[in-house]
PDB file of C-alpha atoms in Angstrom:
ATOM      1  CA  MET V   1     -63.206 -54.068 -68.648  1.00 61.00           C
ATOM      2  CA  ILE V   2     -63.703 -50.059 -68.251  1.00 64.00           C
ATOM      3  CA  GLY V   3     -67.355 -51.335 -67.016  1.00 72.00           C
ATOM      4  CA  ASN V   4     -65.805 -53.170 -63.768  1.00 84.00           C
ATOM      5  CA  LEU V   5     -63.721 -50.344 -62.904  1.00 84.00           C
ATOM      6  CA  LYS V   6     -65.816 -48.146 -59.366  1.00 90.00           C
ATOM      7  CA  PRO V   7     -65.953 -44.861 -59.131  1.00 89.00           C
ATOM      8  CA  LEU V   8     -63.159 -44.490 -56.510  1.00 93.00           C
ATOM      9  CA  GLU V   9     -60.830 -46.273 -59.316  1.00 92.00           C
ATOM     10  CA  ILE V  10     -61.858 -43.794 -62.260  1.00 91.00           C
ATOM     11  CA  VAL V  11     -61.395 -40.779 -59.916  1.00 92.00           C
ATOM     12  CA  LEU V  12     -57.612 -42.739 -59.047  1.00 94.00           C
ATOM     13  CA  ILE V  13     -57.048 -42.789 -62.772  1.00 91.00           C
ATOM     14  CA  ILE V  14     -57.857 -39.079 -63.689  1.00 88.00           C
ATOM     15  CA  ALA V  15     -56.083 -37.602 -60.687  1.00 90.00           C
ATOM     16  CA  VAL V  16     -52.900 -39.669 -61.685  1.00 91.00           C
ATOM     17  CA  ILE V  17     -53.214 -38.795 -65.645  1.00 87.00           C
ATOM     18  CA  PHE V  18     -54.006 -35.047 -64.606  1.00 86.00           C
ATOM     19  CA  LEU V  19     -50.060 -35.535 -62.207  1.00 89.00           C
ATOM     20  CA  LEU V  20     -48.573 -37.107 -65.280  1.00 88.00           C
ATOM     21  CA  PHE V  21     -49.733 -34.125 -67.648  1.00 85.00           C
ATOM     22  CA  GLY V  22     -50.693 -31.214 -65.409  1.00 85.00           C
ATOM     23  CA  ALA V  23     -53.211 -28.778 -65.526  1.00 81.00           C
ATOM     24  CA  LYS V  24     -51.939 -26.153 -68.650  1.00 83.00           C
ATOM     25  CA  LYS V  25     -51.220 -29.719 -70.789  1.00 87.00           C
ATOM     26  CA  LEU V  26     -54.819 -30.793 -70.577  1.00 85.00           C
ATOM     27  CA  PRO V  27     -57.134 -28.890 -72.803  1.00 87.00           C
ATOM     28  CA  ASP V  28     -54.345 -28.774 -74.962  1.00 89.00           C
ATOM     29  CA  MET V  29     -54.328 -32.276 -76.240  1.00 87.00           C
ATOM     30  CA  ALA V  30     -58.093 -32.485 -75.757  1.00 88.00           C
ATOM     31  CA  ARG V  31     -58.124 -29.443 -78.596  1.00 92.00           C
ATOM     32  CA  SER V  32     -56.119 -31.501 -80.898  1.00 93.00           C
ATOM     33  CA  LEU V  33     -57.452 -34.550 -80.238  1.00 91.00           C
ATOM     34  CA  GLY V  34     -61.025 -33.250 -81.171  1.00 94.00           C
ATOM     35  CA  LYS V  35     -58.798 -31.986 -83.991  1.00 95.00           C
ATOM     36  CA  SER V  36     -57.794 -34.960 -85.356  1.00 95.00           C
ATOM     37  CA  ALA V  37     -61.423 -36.790 -84.849  1.00 95.00           C
ATOM     38  CA  ARG V  38     -63.038 -33.764 -87.351  1.00 95.00           C
ATOM     39  CA  ILE V  39     -60.358 -34.251 -89.393  1.00 95.00           C
ATOM     40  CA  LEU V  40     -60.454 -38.119 -89.792  1.00 95.00           C
ATOM     41  CA  LYS V  41     -64.398 -37.939 -89.967  1.00 95.00           C
ATOM     42  CA  SER V  42     -64.507 -35.933 -92.548  1.00 94.00           C
ATOM     43  CA  GLU V  43     -61.947 -37.503 -94.659  1.00 94.00           C
ATOM     44  CA  ALA V  44     -63.624 -40.868 -94.637  1.00 92.00           C
ATOM     45  CA  LYS V  45     -66.908 -39.111 -95.311  1.00 92.00           C
ATOM     46  CA  ALA V  46     -64.769 -37.944 -98.373  1.00 91.00           C
ATOM     47  CA  MET V  47     -63.514 -40.956 -99.456  1.00 91.00           C
ATOM     48  CA  LYS V  48     -67.036 -43.114 -98.722  1.00 90.00           C
ATOM     49  CA  LYS V  49     -68.866 -40.344-101.341  1.00 88.00           C
ATOM     50  CA  ASP V  50     -65.734 -40.817-103.867  1.00 86.00           C
ATOM     51  CA  ASP V  51     -66.090 -44.356-103.826  1.00 83.00           C
ATOM     52  CA  GLU V  52     -69.962 -43.958-104.419  1.00 82.00           C
ATOM     53  CA  GLY V  53     -69.267 -41.516-107.624  1.00 78.00           C
ATOM     54  CA  GLN V  54     -66.526 -44.127-108.923  1.00 77.00           C
ATOM     55  CA  ALA V  55     -68.711 -46.815-108.747  1.00 69.00           C
ATOM     56  CA  GLY V  56     -70.854 -46.355-112.423  1.00 59.00           C
ATOM     57  CA  THR V  57     -68.645 -43.612-113.817  1.00 56.00           C
ATOM     58  CA  ALA V  58     -65.020 -43.595-115.414  1.00 52.00           C
ATOM     59  CA  PRO V  59     -62.873 -40.239-115.098  1.00 53.00           C
ATOM     60  CA  ALA V  60     -62.837 -38.075-118.506  1.00 52.00           C
ATOM     61  CA  ASP V  61     -59.306 -36.863-117.728  1.00 52.00           C
ATOM     62  CA  THR V  62     -57.180 -37.641-115.329  1.00 53.00           C
ATOM     63  CA  ASN V  63     -54.075 -35.228-115.542  1.00 51.00           C
ATOM     64  CA  ALA V  64     -56.419 -32.063-115.124  1.00 52.00           C
ATOM     65  CA  GLN V  65     -57.669 -33.873-112.193  1.00 52.00           C
ATOM     66  CA  GLN V  66     -54.910 -35.039-109.979  1.00 50.00           C
ATOM     67  CA  SER V  67     -53.117 -31.244-110.725  1.00 51.00           C
ATOM     68  CA  ALA V  68     -56.085 -29.767-108.889  1.00 56.00           C
ATOM     69  CA  GLN V  69     -55.090 -29.202-105.101  1.00 57.00           C
ATOM     70  CA  ARG V  70     -56.863 -28.914-101.707  1.00 63.00           C
ATOM     71  CA  THR V  71     -56.175 -28.050 -98.619  1.00 61.00           C
ATOM     72  CA  ILE V  72     -57.670 -29.413 -95.358  1.00 63.00           C
ATOM     73  CA  GLN V  73     -58.060 -25.843 -93.245  1.00 61.00           C
ATOM     74  CA  ALA V  74     -57.376 -25.889 -89.858  1.00 61.00           C
ATOM     75  CA  SER V  75     -59.262 -23.919 -87.060  1.00 62.00           C
ATOM     76  CA  PRO V  76     -59.125 -20.090 -87.272  1.00 63.00           C
ATOM     77  CA  GLY V  77     -56.590 -20.163 -85.113  1.00 59.00           C
ATOM     78  CA  ASP V  78     -53.841 -22.768 -86.082  1.00 59.00           C
ATOM     79  CA  VAL V  79     -52.535 -22.035 -89.253  1.00 53.00           C
ATOM     80  CA  THR V  80     -49.225 -24.012 -89.302  1.00 57.00           C
ATOM     81  CA  SER V  81     -51.599 -28.026 -89.442  1.00 56.00           C
ATOM     82  CA  SER V  82     -52.610 -26.999 -93.118  1.00 53.00           C
ATOM     83  CA  ARG V  83     -51.610 -29.024 -95.651  1.00 57.00           C
ATOM     84  CA  PRO V  84     -51.891 -29.125 -99.539  1.00 58.00           C
ATOM     85  CA  VAL V  85     -53.936 -32.481-100.526  1.00 57.00           C
ATOM     86  CA  THR V  86     -53.745 -33.646-103.751  1.00 59.00           C
ATOM     87  CA  GLU V  87     -57.270 -36.096-104.384  1.00 57.00           C
ATOM     88  CA  PRO V  88     -57.485 -37.241-108.144  1.00 58.00           C
ATOM     89  CA  ASN V  89     -60.981 -36.902-108.066  1.00 61.00           C
ATOM     90  CA  ARG V  90     -61.863 -33.168-106.388  1.00 55.00           C
ATOM     91  CA  THR V  91     -62.446 -29.862-107.764  1.00 58.00           C
ATOM     92  CA  PRO V  92     -60.584 -26.746-105.835  1.00 57.00           C
ATOM     93  CA  GLN V  93     -63.214 -25.264-102.733  1.00 60.00           C
ATOM     94  CA  SER V  94     -62.703 -22.341-102.247  1.00 53.00           C
TER      95      SER V  94
END
Protein backbone atom coordinates (compact mmCIF):
# COMPACT_ATOMS: atom_id res chain seq x y z
CA MET A 1 0.00 0.00 0.00
CA ILE A 2 2.76 2.45 0.90
CA GLY A 3 4.65 1.51 -2.24
CA ASN A 4 1.72 2.68 -4.36
CA LEU A 5 1.83 6.26 -3.04
CA LYS A 6 2.98 8.94 -5.45
CA PRO A 7 5.44 11.65 -4.33
CA LEU A 8 2.70 14.30 -4.25
CA GLU A 9 0.57 12.13 -1.94
CA ILE A 10 3.52 11.59 0.42
CA VAL A 11 4.17 15.34 0.58
CA LEU A 12 0.48 15.94 1.31
CA ILE A 13 0.49 13.38 4.15
CA ILE A 14 3.62 14.95 5.66
CA ALA A 15 2.05 18.42 5.43
CA VAL A 16 -1.10 17.23 7.22
CA ILE A 17 0.97 15.63 9.99
CA PHE A 18 3.01 18.82 10.31
CA LEU A 19 -0.17 20.92 10.59
CA LEU A 20 -1.77 18.59 13.13
CA PHE A 21 1.16 18.30 15.53
CA GLY A 22 3.11 21.49 14.88
CA ALA A 23 6.83 22.14 14.58
CA LYS A 24 7.49 21.94 18.33
CA LYS A 25 5.93 18.53 18.92
CA LEU A 26 7.44 16.60 16.00
CA PRO A 27 11.08 16.48 17.25
CA ASP A 28 9.90 15.46 20.73
CA MET A 29 7.73 12.74 19.26
CA ALA A 30 10.58 11.43 17.13
CA ARG A 31 12.94 11.47 20.10
CA SER A 32 10.54 9.53 22.31
CA LEU A 33 9.89 7.04 19.52
CA GLY A 34 13.64 6.46 19.21
CA LYS A 35 13.99 5.94 22.97
CA SER A 36 11.13 3.47 22.95
CA ALA A 37 12.65 1.55 20.06
CA ARG A 38 16.06 1.36 21.81
CA ILE A 39 14.50 0.12 25.05
CA LEU A 40 12.40 -2.46 23.21
CA LYS A 41 15.43 -3.70 21.29
CA SER A 42 17.62 -4.01 24.39
CA GLU A 43 14.89 -5.80 26.35
CA ALA A 44 14.31 -8.23 23.47
CA LYS A 45 18.04 -9.02 23.37
CA ALA A 46 18.10 -9.50 27.15
CA MET A 47 15.13 -11.85 27.03
CA LYS A 48 16.73 -13.85 24.23
CA LYS A 49 20.00 -14.07 26.18
CA ASP A 50 18.11 -15.17 29.31
CA ASP A 51 16.29 -17.88 27.40
CA GLU A 52 19.58 -19.23 26.01
CA GLY A 53 21.15 -19.25 29.48
CA GLN A 54 18.21 -21.01 31.15
CA ALA A 55 17.97 -23.80 28.59
CA GLY A 56 20.72 -25.96 30.12
CA THR A 57 20.95 -24.91 33.77
CA ALA A 58 18.61 -24.71 36.75
CA PRO A 59 18.68 -21.62 39.00
CA ALA A 60 20.67 -22.16 42.23
CA ASP A 61 19.28 -19.54 44.62
CA THR A 62 16.06 -17.97 43.38
CA ASN A 63 15.44 -15.77 46.46
CA ALA A 64 18.74 -13.91 46.15
CA GLN A 65 18.30 -13.50 42.41
CA GLN A 66 14.76 -12.16 42.72
CA SER A 67 15.74 -9.55 45.30
CA ALA A 68 18.34 -7.97 42.99
CA GLN A 69 17.00 -4.99 41.05
CA ARG A 70 18.20 -3.44 37.85
CA THR A 71 17.38 0.06 36.69
CA ILE A 72 16.87 0.90 33.04
CA GLN A 73 18.72 4.15 32.40
CA ALA A 74 17.18 6.79 30.18
CA SER A 75 19.10 9.34 28.17
CA PRO A 76 21.25 11.78 30.22
CA GLY A 77 18.68 14.58 30.29
CA ASP A 78 15.63 12.41 30.95
CA VAL A 79 15.62 11.12 34.53
CA THR A 80 11.85 10.91 34.90
CA SER A 81 11.54 7.78 32.77
CA SER A 82 14.09 5.68 34.72
CA ARG A 83 12.34 2.83 36.43
CA PRO A 84 13.45 -0.12 38.58
CA VAL A 85 12.99 -3.52 37.03
CA THR A 86 13.20 -6.84 38.82
CA GLU A 87 14.44 -9.69 36.73
CA PRO A 88 15.12 -13.06 38.34
CA ASN A 89 18.29 -14.06 36.45
CA ARG A 90 20.16 -10.77 36.35
CA THR A 91 23.02 -9.36 38.35
CA PRO A 92 22.92 -5.65 39.28
CA GLN A 93 24.94 -3.43 37.01
CA SER A 94 26.95 -0.52 38.37
